[in-house]
Each structure stands twice: as structure tokens, then as C-alpha cells.
XYZ file of C-alpha atoms in Angstrom:
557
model
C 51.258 -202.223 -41.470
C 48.282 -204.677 -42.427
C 49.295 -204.717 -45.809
C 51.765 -207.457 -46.644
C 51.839 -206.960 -50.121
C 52.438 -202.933 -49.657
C 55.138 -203.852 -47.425
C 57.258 -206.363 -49.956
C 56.588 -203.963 -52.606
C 57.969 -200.918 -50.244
C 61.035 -203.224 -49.337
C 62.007 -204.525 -53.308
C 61.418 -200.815 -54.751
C 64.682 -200.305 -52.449
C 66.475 -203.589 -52.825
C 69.157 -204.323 -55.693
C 68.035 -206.286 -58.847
C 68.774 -210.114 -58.819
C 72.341 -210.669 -60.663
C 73.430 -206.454 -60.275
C 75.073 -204.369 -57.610
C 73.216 -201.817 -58.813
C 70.181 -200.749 -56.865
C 66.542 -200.376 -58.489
C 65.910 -197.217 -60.554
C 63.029 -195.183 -58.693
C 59.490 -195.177 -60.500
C 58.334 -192.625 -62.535
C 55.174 -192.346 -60.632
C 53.908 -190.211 -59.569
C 53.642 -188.707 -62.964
C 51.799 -185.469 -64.124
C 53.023 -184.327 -68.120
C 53.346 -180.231 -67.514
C 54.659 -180.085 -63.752
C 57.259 -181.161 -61.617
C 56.289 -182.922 -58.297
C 58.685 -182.891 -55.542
C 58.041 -182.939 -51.500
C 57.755 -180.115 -49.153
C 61.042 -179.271 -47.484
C 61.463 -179.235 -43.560
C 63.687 -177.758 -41.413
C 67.194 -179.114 -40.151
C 66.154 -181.567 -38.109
C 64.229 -183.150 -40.968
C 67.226 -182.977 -43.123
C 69.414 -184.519 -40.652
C 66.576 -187.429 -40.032
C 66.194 -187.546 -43.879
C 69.901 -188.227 -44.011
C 70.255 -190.623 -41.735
C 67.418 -193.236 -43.099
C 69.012 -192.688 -46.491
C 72.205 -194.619 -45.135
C 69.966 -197.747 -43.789
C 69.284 -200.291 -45.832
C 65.490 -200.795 -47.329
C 64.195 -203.222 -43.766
C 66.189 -200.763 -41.530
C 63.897 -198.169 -42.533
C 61.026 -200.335 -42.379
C 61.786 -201.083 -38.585
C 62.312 -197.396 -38.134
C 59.061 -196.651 -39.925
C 57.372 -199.465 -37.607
C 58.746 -198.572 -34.710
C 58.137 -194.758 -34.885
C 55.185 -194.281 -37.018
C 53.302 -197.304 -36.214
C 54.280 -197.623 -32.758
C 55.114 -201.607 -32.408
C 56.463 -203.215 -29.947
C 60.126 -204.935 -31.125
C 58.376 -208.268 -31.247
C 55.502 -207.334 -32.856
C 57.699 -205.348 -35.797
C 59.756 -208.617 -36.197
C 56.568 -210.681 -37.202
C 55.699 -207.720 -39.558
C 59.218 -207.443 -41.058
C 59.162 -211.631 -41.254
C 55.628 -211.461 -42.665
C 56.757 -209.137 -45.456
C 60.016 -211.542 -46.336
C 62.892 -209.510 -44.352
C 65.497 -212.377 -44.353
C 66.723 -211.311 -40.944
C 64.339 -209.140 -38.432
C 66.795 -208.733 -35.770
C 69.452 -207.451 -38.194
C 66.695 -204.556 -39.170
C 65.483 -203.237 -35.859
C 69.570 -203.182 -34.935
C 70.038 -200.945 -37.705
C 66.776 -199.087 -37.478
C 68.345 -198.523 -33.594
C 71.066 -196.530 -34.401
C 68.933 -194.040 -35.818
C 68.780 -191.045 -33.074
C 66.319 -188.631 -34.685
C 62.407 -188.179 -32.808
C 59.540 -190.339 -34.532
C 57.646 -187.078 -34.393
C 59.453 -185.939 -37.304
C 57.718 -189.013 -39.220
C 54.653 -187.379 -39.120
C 55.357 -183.756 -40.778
C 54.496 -183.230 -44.467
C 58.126 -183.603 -45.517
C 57.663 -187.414 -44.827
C 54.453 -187.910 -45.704
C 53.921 -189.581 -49.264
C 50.508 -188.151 -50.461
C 51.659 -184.632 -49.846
C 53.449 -182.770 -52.705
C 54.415 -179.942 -54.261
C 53.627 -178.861 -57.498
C 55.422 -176.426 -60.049
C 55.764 -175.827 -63.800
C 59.500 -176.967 -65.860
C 61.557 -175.321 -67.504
C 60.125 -174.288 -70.996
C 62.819 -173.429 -72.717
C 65.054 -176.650 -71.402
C 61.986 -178.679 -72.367
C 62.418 -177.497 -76.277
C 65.868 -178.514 -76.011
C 65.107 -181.565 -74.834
C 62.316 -182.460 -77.474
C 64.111 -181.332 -80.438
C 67.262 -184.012 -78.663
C 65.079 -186.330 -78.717
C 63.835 -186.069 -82.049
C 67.465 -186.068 -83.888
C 67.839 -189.483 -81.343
C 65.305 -191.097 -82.959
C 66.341 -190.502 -86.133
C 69.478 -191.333 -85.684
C 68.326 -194.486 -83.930
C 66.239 -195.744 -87.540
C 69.191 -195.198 -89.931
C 71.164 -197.118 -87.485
C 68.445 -199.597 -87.118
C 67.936 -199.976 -90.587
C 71.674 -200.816 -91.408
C 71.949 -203.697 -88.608
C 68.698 -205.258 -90.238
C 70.867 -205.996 -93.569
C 72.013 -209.544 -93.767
C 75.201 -210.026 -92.204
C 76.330 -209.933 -88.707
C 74.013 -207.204 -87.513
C 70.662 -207.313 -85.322
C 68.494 -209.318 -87.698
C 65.632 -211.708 -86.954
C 66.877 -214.490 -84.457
C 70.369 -212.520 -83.826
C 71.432 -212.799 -80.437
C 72.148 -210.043 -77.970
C 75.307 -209.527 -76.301
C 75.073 -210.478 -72.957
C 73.173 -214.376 -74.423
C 76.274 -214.347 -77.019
C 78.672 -213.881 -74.342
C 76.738 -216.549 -72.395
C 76.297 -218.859 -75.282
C 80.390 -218.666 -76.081
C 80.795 -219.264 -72.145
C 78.963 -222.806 -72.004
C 80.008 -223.423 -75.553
C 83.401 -224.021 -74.182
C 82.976 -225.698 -71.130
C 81.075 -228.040 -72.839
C 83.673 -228.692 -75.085
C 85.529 -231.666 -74.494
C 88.886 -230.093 -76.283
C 89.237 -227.794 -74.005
C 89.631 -229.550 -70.509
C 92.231 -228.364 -68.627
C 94.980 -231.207 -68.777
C 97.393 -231.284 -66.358
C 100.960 -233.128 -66.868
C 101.755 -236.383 -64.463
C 104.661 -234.171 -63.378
C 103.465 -231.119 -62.617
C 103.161 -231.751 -58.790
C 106.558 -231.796 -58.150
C 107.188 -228.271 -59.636
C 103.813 -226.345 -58.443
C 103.657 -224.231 -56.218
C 100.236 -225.535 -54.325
C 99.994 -229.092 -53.806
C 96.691 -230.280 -54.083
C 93.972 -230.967 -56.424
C 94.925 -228.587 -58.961
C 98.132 -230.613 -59.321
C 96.687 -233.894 -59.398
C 97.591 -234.863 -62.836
C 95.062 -236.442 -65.639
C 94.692 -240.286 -65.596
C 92.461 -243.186 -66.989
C 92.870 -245.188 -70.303
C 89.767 -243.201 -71.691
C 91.131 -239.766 -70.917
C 91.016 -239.097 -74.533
C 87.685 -240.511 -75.246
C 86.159 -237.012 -76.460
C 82.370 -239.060 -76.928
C 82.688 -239.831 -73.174
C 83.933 -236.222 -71.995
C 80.886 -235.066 -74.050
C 78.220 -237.023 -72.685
C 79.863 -235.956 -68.666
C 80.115 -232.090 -69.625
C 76.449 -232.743 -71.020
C 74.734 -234.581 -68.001
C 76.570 -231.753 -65.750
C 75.434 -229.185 -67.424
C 71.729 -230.273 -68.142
C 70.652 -233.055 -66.182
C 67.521 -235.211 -66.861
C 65.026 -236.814 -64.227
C 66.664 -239.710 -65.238
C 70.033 -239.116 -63.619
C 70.890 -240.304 -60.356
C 72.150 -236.524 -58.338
C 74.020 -236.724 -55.092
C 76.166 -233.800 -53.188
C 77.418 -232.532 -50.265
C 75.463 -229.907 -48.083
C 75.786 -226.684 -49.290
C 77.550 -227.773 -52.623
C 76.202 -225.667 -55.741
C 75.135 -228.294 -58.348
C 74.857 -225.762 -61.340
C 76.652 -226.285 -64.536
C 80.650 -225.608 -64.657
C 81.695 -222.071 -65.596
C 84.517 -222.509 -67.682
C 85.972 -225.391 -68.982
C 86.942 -227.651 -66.119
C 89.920 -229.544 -65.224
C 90.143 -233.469 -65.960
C 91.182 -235.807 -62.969
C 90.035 -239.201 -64.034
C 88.178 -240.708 -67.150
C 88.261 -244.551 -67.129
C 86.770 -247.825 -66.809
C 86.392 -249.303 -63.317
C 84.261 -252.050 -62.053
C 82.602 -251.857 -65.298
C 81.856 -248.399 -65.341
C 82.988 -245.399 -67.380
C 84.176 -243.032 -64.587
C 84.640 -239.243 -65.189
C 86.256 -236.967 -62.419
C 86.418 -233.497 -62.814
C 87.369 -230.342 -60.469
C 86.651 -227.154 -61.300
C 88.225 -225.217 -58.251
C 85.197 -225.459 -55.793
C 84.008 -229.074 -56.664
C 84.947 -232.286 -57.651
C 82.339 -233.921 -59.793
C 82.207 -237.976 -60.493
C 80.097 -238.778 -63.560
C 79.771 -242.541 -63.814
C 77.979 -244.418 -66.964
C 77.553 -248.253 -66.650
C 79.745 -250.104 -69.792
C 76.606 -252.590 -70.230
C 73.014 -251.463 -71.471
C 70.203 -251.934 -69.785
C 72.272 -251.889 -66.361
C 69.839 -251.065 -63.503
C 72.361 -247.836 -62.367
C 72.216 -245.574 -64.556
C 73.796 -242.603 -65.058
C 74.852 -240.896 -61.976
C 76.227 -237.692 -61.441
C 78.084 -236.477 -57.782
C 79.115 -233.041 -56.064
C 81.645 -232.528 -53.379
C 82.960 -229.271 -52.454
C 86.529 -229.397 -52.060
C 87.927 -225.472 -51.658
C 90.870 -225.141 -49.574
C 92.301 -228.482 -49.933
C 96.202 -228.878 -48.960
C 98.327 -231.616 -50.037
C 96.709 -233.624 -46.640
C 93.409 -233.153 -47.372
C 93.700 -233.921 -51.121
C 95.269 -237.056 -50.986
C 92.368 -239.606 -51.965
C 89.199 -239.720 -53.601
C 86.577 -242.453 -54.046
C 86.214 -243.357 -57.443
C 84.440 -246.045 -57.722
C 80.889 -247.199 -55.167
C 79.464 -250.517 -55.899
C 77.169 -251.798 -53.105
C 79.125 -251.482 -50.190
C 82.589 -252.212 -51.973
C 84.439 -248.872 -52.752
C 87.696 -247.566 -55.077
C 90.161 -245.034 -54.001
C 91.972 -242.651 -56.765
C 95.079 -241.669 -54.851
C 96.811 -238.422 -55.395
C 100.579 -238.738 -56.965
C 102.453 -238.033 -54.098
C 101.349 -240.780 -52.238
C 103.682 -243.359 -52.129
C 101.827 -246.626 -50.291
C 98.322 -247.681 -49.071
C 97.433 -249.893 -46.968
C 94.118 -250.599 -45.004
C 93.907 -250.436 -40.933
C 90.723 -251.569 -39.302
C 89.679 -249.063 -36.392
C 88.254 -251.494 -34.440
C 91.479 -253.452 -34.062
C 93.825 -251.078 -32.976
C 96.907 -253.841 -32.386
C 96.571 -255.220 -35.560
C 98.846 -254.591 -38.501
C 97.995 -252.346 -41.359
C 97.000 -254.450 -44.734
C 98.772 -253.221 -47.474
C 96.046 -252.326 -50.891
C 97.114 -252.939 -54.182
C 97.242 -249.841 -56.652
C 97.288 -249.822 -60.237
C 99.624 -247.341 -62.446
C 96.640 -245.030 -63.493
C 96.954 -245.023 -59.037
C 92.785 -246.639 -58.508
C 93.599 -248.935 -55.297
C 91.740 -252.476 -54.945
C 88.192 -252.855 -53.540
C 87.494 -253.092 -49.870
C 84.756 -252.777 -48.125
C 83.338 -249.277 -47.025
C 82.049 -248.719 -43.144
C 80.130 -246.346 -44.837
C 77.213 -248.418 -46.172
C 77.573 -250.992 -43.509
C 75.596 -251.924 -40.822
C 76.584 -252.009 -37.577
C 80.047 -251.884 -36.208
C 81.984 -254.992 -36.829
C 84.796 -253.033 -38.292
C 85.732 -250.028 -38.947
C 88.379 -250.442 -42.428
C 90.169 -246.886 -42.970
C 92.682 -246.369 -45.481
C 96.513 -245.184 -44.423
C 98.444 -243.043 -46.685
C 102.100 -242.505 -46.976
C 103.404 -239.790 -48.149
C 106.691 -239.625 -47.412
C 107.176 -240.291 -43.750
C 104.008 -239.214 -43.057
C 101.078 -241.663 -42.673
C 97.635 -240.386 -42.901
C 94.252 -242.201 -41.653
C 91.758 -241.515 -44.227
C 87.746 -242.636 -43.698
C 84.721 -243.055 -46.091
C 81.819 -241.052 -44.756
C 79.502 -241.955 -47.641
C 81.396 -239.031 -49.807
C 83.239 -238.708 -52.923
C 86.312 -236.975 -50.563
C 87.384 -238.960 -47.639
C 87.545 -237.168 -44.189
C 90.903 -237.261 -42.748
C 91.341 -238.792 -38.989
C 93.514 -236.799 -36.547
C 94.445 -236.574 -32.918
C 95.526 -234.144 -30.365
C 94.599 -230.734 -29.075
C 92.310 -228.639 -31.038
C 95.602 -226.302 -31.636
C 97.756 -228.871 -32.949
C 95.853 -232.173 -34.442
C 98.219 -234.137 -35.814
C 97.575 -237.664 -37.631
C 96.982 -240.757 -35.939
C 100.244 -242.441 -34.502
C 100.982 -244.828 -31.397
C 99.039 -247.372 -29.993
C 97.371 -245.322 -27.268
C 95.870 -242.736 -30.163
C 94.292 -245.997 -32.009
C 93.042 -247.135 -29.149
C 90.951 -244.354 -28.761
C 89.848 -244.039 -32.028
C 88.952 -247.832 -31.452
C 86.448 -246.689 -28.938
C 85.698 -243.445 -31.611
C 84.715 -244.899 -34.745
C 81.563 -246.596 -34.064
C 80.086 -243.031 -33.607
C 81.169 -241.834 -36.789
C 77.778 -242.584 -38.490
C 76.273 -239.789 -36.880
C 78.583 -237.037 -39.340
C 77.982 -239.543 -42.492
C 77.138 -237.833 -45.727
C 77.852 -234.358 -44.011
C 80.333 -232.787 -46.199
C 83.063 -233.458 -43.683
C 86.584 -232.435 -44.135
C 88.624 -233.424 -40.701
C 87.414 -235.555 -37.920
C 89.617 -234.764 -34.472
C 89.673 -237.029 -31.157
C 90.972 -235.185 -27.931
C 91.937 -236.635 -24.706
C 91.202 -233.380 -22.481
C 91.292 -235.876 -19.301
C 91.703 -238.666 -16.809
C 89.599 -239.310 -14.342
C 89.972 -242.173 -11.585
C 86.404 -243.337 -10.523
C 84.922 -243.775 -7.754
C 85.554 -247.023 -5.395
C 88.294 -248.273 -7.066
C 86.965 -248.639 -10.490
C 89.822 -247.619 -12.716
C 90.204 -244.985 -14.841
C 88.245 -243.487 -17.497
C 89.049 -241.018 -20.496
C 87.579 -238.399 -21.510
C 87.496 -237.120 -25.106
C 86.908 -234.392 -26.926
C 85.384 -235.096 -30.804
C 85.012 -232.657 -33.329
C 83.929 -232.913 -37.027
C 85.398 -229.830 -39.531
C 83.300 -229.344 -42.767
C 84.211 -228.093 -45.902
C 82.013 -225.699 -46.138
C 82.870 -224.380 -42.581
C 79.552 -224.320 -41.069
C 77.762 -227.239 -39.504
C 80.573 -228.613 -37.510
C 79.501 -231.516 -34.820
C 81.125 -231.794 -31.519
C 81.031 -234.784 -29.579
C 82.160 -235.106 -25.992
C 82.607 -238.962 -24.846
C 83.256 -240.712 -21.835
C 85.219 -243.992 -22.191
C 84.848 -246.297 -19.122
C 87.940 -248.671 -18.490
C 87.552 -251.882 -20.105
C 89.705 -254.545 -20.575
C 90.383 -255.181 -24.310
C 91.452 -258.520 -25.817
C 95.047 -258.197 -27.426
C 93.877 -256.708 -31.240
C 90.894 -254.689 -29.897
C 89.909 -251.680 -28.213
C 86.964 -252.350 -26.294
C 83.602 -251.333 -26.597
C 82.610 -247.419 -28.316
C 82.416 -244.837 -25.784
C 79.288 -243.517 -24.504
C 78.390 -239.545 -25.950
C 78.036 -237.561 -22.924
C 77.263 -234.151 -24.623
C 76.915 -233.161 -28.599
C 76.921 -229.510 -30.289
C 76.515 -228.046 -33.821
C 77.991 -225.034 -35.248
C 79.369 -224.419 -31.974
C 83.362 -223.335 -31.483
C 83.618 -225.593 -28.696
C 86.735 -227.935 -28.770
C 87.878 -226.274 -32.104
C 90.995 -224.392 -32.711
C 89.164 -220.768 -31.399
C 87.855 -221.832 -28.210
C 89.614 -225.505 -27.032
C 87.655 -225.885 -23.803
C 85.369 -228.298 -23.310
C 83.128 -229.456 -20.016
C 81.117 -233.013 -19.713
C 79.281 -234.951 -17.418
C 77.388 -238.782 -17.254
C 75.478 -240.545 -14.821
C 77.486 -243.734 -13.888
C 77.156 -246.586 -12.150
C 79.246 -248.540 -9.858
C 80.812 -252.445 -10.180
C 79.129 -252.127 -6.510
C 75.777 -250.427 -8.080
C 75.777 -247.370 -6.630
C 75.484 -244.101 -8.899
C 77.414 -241.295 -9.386
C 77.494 -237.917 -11.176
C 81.065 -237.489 -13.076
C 82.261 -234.851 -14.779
C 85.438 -233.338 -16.431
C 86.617 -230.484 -18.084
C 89.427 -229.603 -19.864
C 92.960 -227.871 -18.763
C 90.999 -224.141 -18.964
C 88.550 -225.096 -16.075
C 89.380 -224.691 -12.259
C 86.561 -226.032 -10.231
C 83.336 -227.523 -10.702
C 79.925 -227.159 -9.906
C 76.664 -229.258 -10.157
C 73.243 -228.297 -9.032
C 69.728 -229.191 -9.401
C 69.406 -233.117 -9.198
C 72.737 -233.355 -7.322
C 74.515 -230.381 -5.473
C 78.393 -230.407 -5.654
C 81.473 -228.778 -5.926
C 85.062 -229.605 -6.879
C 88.135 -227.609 -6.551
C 89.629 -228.855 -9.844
C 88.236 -229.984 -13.263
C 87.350 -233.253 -12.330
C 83.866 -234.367 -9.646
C 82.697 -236.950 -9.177
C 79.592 -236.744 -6.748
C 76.977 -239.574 -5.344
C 73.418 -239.635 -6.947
C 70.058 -241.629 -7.586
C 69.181 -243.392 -10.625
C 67.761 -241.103 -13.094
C 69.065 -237.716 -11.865
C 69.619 -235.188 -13.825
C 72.406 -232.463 -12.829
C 73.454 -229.073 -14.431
C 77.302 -228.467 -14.578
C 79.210 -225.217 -14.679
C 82.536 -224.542 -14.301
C 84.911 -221.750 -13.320
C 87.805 -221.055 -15.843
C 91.631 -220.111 -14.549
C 90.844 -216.504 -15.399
C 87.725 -216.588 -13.276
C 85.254 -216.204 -15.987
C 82.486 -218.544 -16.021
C 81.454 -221.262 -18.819
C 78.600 -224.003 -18.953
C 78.415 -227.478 -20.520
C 78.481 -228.694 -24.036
C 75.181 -228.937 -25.209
């Protein structure tokens, strides 16, 4: 097993070809002209072993191989298997486990590689065979002859298949006359409701030099294009001819908005040569929006002044700032082509002054929508992790008031859904009030990479339009299930100090919990999902918690 490069050739003569389901042809080597080479046979137990590492998977047999043959330890055959460019090591030696034959039988003949057996063809199939062959390649000039003739055949600089198909692919979906167009009434009859019905719009929707120039920069981008997308968003050309949101002039730019059923892509020109921009060119994924994720987009990013492109159901906008819960909603001028007014984007700023989020109507329904430095908004929601529901009453804007200054830490994350949760109320110590704790939990389009955020709001006492100061993060996960929709629980804990200045260890966990515990700097126990327990300055405690069905579960972290 010292041999890396043995072992990545071993693994890709087994692995499928890049862009085929089809695994690799075996070599032809070994290779004497005259005889047929072939292994020894074994017995039935080598047959059933043989068997069996045929159905694993090029790395499971490598971990069998290491295991058995070489005798490694599991650790040491991951750093081999790693070494040699397995993408997953565990995976391998799982596989490799379920593999019940001896390793002795690795060491008979019928396994061993340098050991064959030799015997002479057929003779008379091999005349058969050479006299086939020879009436192929005849056949094979004429036919070779006759495509070489001018025309449409296989002549110098004729294209194969497979590039002409290719060729004829991007050929049209760099054609500008052959955008998918969709009619500004089409929503109200279609069956899904989001951006596939958004219909086309923009005065220079039929500028075919402009939808050239987008399809072109897409397609083949320079070093001299300004590139931008969301994690895990492919940035490759489109693969058929896209359909056409937006192409217009805004803030003097040419604006181009495409969607192709994954991705929305903004191309953006500036109207004035010589502008310092540039020619930028943006990626969001956008799969599995609904009619209240696919309400808004930004069009339009100018410093730290932004442009919404609002989807045709939506009936009103106006603009609330998070920060000012009490305070009424501003309403934002929209044009007919439906790009809203300027404001300002919380986005780009800095610090936490305000907090401006757009509200949607749709109907009766109004929807908080936030820029998070992204060409799609992330909608705002509250409630339990098995019903969110949008942002309504002044107790839910309160405590996004107190949520929105840590929304920076999911910025330019390809977020889909941001969801505050009370999970619970807790009355401090000595007569201090009560504090809330919540429950935060960022959804990504992609689906991986969501950020959970468990907070602890201490009471305040807010002026009449605000909602006091943000709330402190007591705990913070990625990719974890945690607070979501699959597993709503949720346990937190902070160090706290007193009006009177003593210290305390608080904790809370949501409705699933049953009692407490916390050990190490402070030992305590609680009888329901709340504790509160003295302490020091600077302790440090570890919480657990006992669920209702007696099962046991840590803190977030």
C-alpha cells in the first residue's frame, strides 16, 4: 500500500468515466497474440468471496483489500484510502465491512494478479473472425470514401455528432429569439405560482442587441466581468434557451433578468461609457420557489441604495423598519413595469441604526421581505418550527426588533427563510423581570448550511417606536436540525448578571424538555425546562436536559 499512484490507478480502472453511467472498459493487458490468459479457479468459498467484492464499489474493495491483505488498522486504511483520493473513507471500510468471507482467501492463486493461466484459442473461430474483420474494413473504406465527397458527409473540418448536437444546443440559447416569453396574464391561469409565471417586463424587452450581449457574457464570461452568486449556485452557461423576467433601464443601467428553472441571473451594463462598474453578471439559485417565496427580487444595487422587481400578484409595498416595531409601515412607490423606488438596503450598511424591510401584500396576506446582500430576498417569519407563519402583531415585531441586528451573520448565504421562535419565558432571578427566549433559524435554498441561533432577550424597557436593544446569542449551530421543522427542540443557557450584581447561570428549553441539569462550573438541577442557578463571574457550565419521553438531549452548539 506504499504506492499512491498504484492505488488511484487501481481505484479509476473501476470507477465510471466522467459524463457516462457506464463503467470503464477493462484493459487489454495483459496481452499475449496466440493464447488466452485467464486466472486459476478456486473452490466455493473463493467463488462466493469473488462474488461478493464484485458487488462493492471500486474503494470498498480497496478497504477490504487493506484490511485483509495488508492488515491495517481502520485508521491507518482511512489515511491510505484518503491518500489515494477516496472521497469518503468511512463510507469504504462500511462497505468493505459487510463483506463476511476470511482474508485468507486473499492470498490463494485465484486472487493473486501475477498468477495465470495460459491456453491456446480457438483456431477455427479465429479464421472466422479474421476473414470478419477483413470484409469490415472494406466495407468501412467504400463507406469512408463516399462521406469524404463534398456535401454533408465527414469531410475536413465536419463536425461529429455529439459537438453538432452541442453546437445546435448553445446555438439556441444564445439566441435572443428564442427566450421564453411569458404573457402578463399568465399567472392567474397557471397552475404553479411562482417564478415561472412571473411575466416579461422592461421597455427594452425587445432589444435583441441587449439580450445578445446578456446570453453572451453568461455564457462566456471575460476577466473583465464583475461574477457574484450564491453558495452552491452552478455558474455555467444556460442549457436551453432561458426564460426572460426583466430587460430595462434602471438607475442608468441596462438590467437583464433571466430564470432558467434553477437560477435567476441579473446581467447589468452601465448606459454611459467609461462608467467605473462595468459589466456585472449575478447567480441565485431559486428551485422550489412558491408564490411566498417568489414574490420580490432586487433589481437594481447602487451603493447601498437598492430596487425591488415585484412579482404580479402583489398588490402593495410598503417599507417597515425592524428596529421600530410601533411605527407605521411607509408605503414604496412602484412603477407599471412593477420596479419599486430606492431605499436604502441594511445589507451594505454599517451598523444597526435601522433595519428597512420591505412588506408585501398579496391579497390579505402581508409578507416581511429582507435584503441579505442577494439578488432574492429572504422572507421573515414567526412561530413554531411546524407552523411559521409571517410576521403579524406587535409582540412578533417586537421580537424581531431585538432579531434583526444579528442578521448580518447569514448575509450573502443563499438564504431562503429566516424564522424567530419564542420557545420560552423565564422570570429572573430577584425580581428582575422577565426575559424571552428565542429560537432563530436560517433555511437555505440549497438546503444545506442552515444557521441556528438561540438568543436570550433580557427585559428592557423600550421607548414607544422601538424595541430595545438586540438580544444576546446564547448558542449557534450549522447544518444542524435543531429548531427546524424535523426536530423543534431547542436547549440554551447564559451567564447573567444581576441589577444587584450577583451572577447567575440561566437556562431554558423548549416545550419537549422536562428537567434540567448543569454541571461542571455550576452543579444544578431543575424539575422543569427552565434553571436558573447562582454562579461566579466567568463560569462556565454544561447543560443537559431530560425530554418528556425520558430520552436525553444536550445543548445547541
Amino acid at each position: 500500500h506504499g504506492s499512491g499512484w498504484v492505488q488511484r490507478a487501481a481505484l479509476a480502472a473501476g470507477s465510471p468515466r466522467p459524463g457516462s453511467g457506464r463503467a470503464r472498459l477493462p484493459s487489454l493487458l495483459p496481452l499475449v497474440w496466440g493464447l488466452r490468459l485467464f486466472p486459476h479457479s478456486g473452490g466455493s468459498d473463493g467463488l462466493a468471496l469473488e462474488n461478493a467484492l464484485s458487488a462493492l464499489s471500486g474503494p470498498g474493495r480497496a478497504a477490504h483489500a487493506l484490511r485483509g491483505l495488508e492488515g491495517l488498522a481502520d485508521a491507518e486504511a482511512r489515511r491510505v484510502l484518503a491518500g489515494a483520493g477516496v472521497a469518503d473513507p468511512y463510507a469504504a471500510l462500511a462497505e468493505a465491512a459487510g463483506v463476511p468471507a476470511p482474508y485468507a482467501l486473499l492470498g490463494s492463486p485465484e486472487f493473486d494478479p501475477c498468477s495465470l493461466q495460459a491456453r491456446p484459442p480457438d483456431l477455427l473461430r479465429r479464421r472466422r473472425y479474421a476473414k470478419a474483420v477483413l470484409a469490415a474494413a472494406a466495407a468501412l473504406l467504400v463507406c469512408g470514401a463516399l462521406l469524404g465527397l463534398p456535401g454533408e458527409g465527414w469531410g475536413r473540418g465536419a463536425p461529429s455528432g455529439a459537438q453538432h448536437t452541442r453546437a445546435a444546443v448553445a446555438g439556441q440559447a444564445l439566441d435572443p429569439g428564442r427566450v421564453s416569453r411569458v404573457s402578463a396574464t399568465f399567472w392567474r391561469r397557471s397552475t404553479r405560482t411562482d417564478f415561472t409565471a412571473w411575466p416579461t417586463r422592461g421597455n427594452r424587452a425587445g432589444d435583441t442587441g441587449l439580450l445578445r450581449r446578456a446570453l453572451t457574457v453568461w455564457a462566456h464570461p471575460d476577466d473583465t466581468v464583475r461574477s457574484s452568486a450564491t453558495p452552491d449556485t452552478p455558474v455555467g452557461p444556460p442549457m436551453g434557451a432561458p426564460q426572460l423576467l426583466y430587460a430595462g433601464e434602471v438607475d442608468r443601467v441596462a438590467v437583464v433578468l433571466f430564470h432558467d428553472g434553477l437560477r435567476v441571473v441579473r446581467y447589468a451594463e452601465p448606459l454611459e461609457a467609461g462608467r467605473d462598474e462595468g459589466v456585472a453578471l449575478d447567480f441565485a439559485r431559486v428551485d422550489g420557489a412558491d408564490r411566498a417565496s417568489a414574490v420580490a427580487l432586487i433589481v437594481a444595487r447602487a451603493g447601498d441604495r437598492i430596487r425591488y422587481l415585484t412579482a404580479p400578484w402583489v398588490t402593495a409595498v410598503s417599507v417597515r423598519d425592524l428596529l421600530a416595531p410601533g411605527a407605521a409601515p411607509r408605503p414604496l412607490r412602484r412603477g407599471p413595469d412593477g420596479v419599486t423606488a430606492a431605499l436604502t438596503s441594511p445589507a451594505t450598511a454599517r451598523g444597526c441604526r435601522a433595519w428597512q424591510a420591505v412588506e408585501v401584500r398579496d391579497g390579505r396576506s402581508a409578507r416581511l421581505m429582507a435584503d441579505l446582500g442577494e439578488l432574492a430576498p429572504a422572507r421573515l417569519t414567526s412561530g413554531p418550527p411546524s407552523a411559521p407563519h409571517d410576521v403579524t402583531g406587535r409582540a412578533e415585531r417586537d421580537s424581531w426588533a431585538r432579531t434583526a441586528c444579528l442578521l448580518p451573520a447569514v448575509r450573502s448565504y443563499g438564504v431562503r427563510s429566516v424564522n424567530s421562535w419564542q420557545y420560552a419565558v423565564q422570570s429572573l432571578p430577584e425580581g428582575n423581570g422577565s426575559a424571552r427566549w428565542l429560537c432563530t433559524r436560517a433555511e437555505t435554498w440549497r438546503g444545506t448550511g442552515s444557521r441556528v441561533l438561540a438568543q436570550f432577550q433580557a427585559p428592557s424597557a423600550p421607548a414607544a417606536a422601538t424595541g430595545g436593544p438586540p438580544g444576546a446569542v446564547a448558542a449557534r449551530a450549522e447544518d444542524s436540525p435543531a429548531c427546524g421543522a424535523r426536530d423543534p427542540r431547542v436547549l440554551a443557557g447564559v451567564l447573567w448578571k444581576s441589577q444587584g450584581g450577583r451572577w447567575y447561570v440561566l437556562a431554558a428549553g423548549s416545550s419537549q424538555f422536562a428537567s434540567l441539569t448543569a454541571s461542571g462550573g455550576v452543579a444544578a438541577r431543575s424539575d422543569g425546562r427552565l434553571l436558573a442557578a447562582p454562579a461566579r463571574a466567568g463560569d462556565r457550565a454544561r447543560l443537559n436536559g431530560t425530554l418528556v419521553d425520558g430520552s436525553r438531549a444536550g445543548a445547541l452548539r
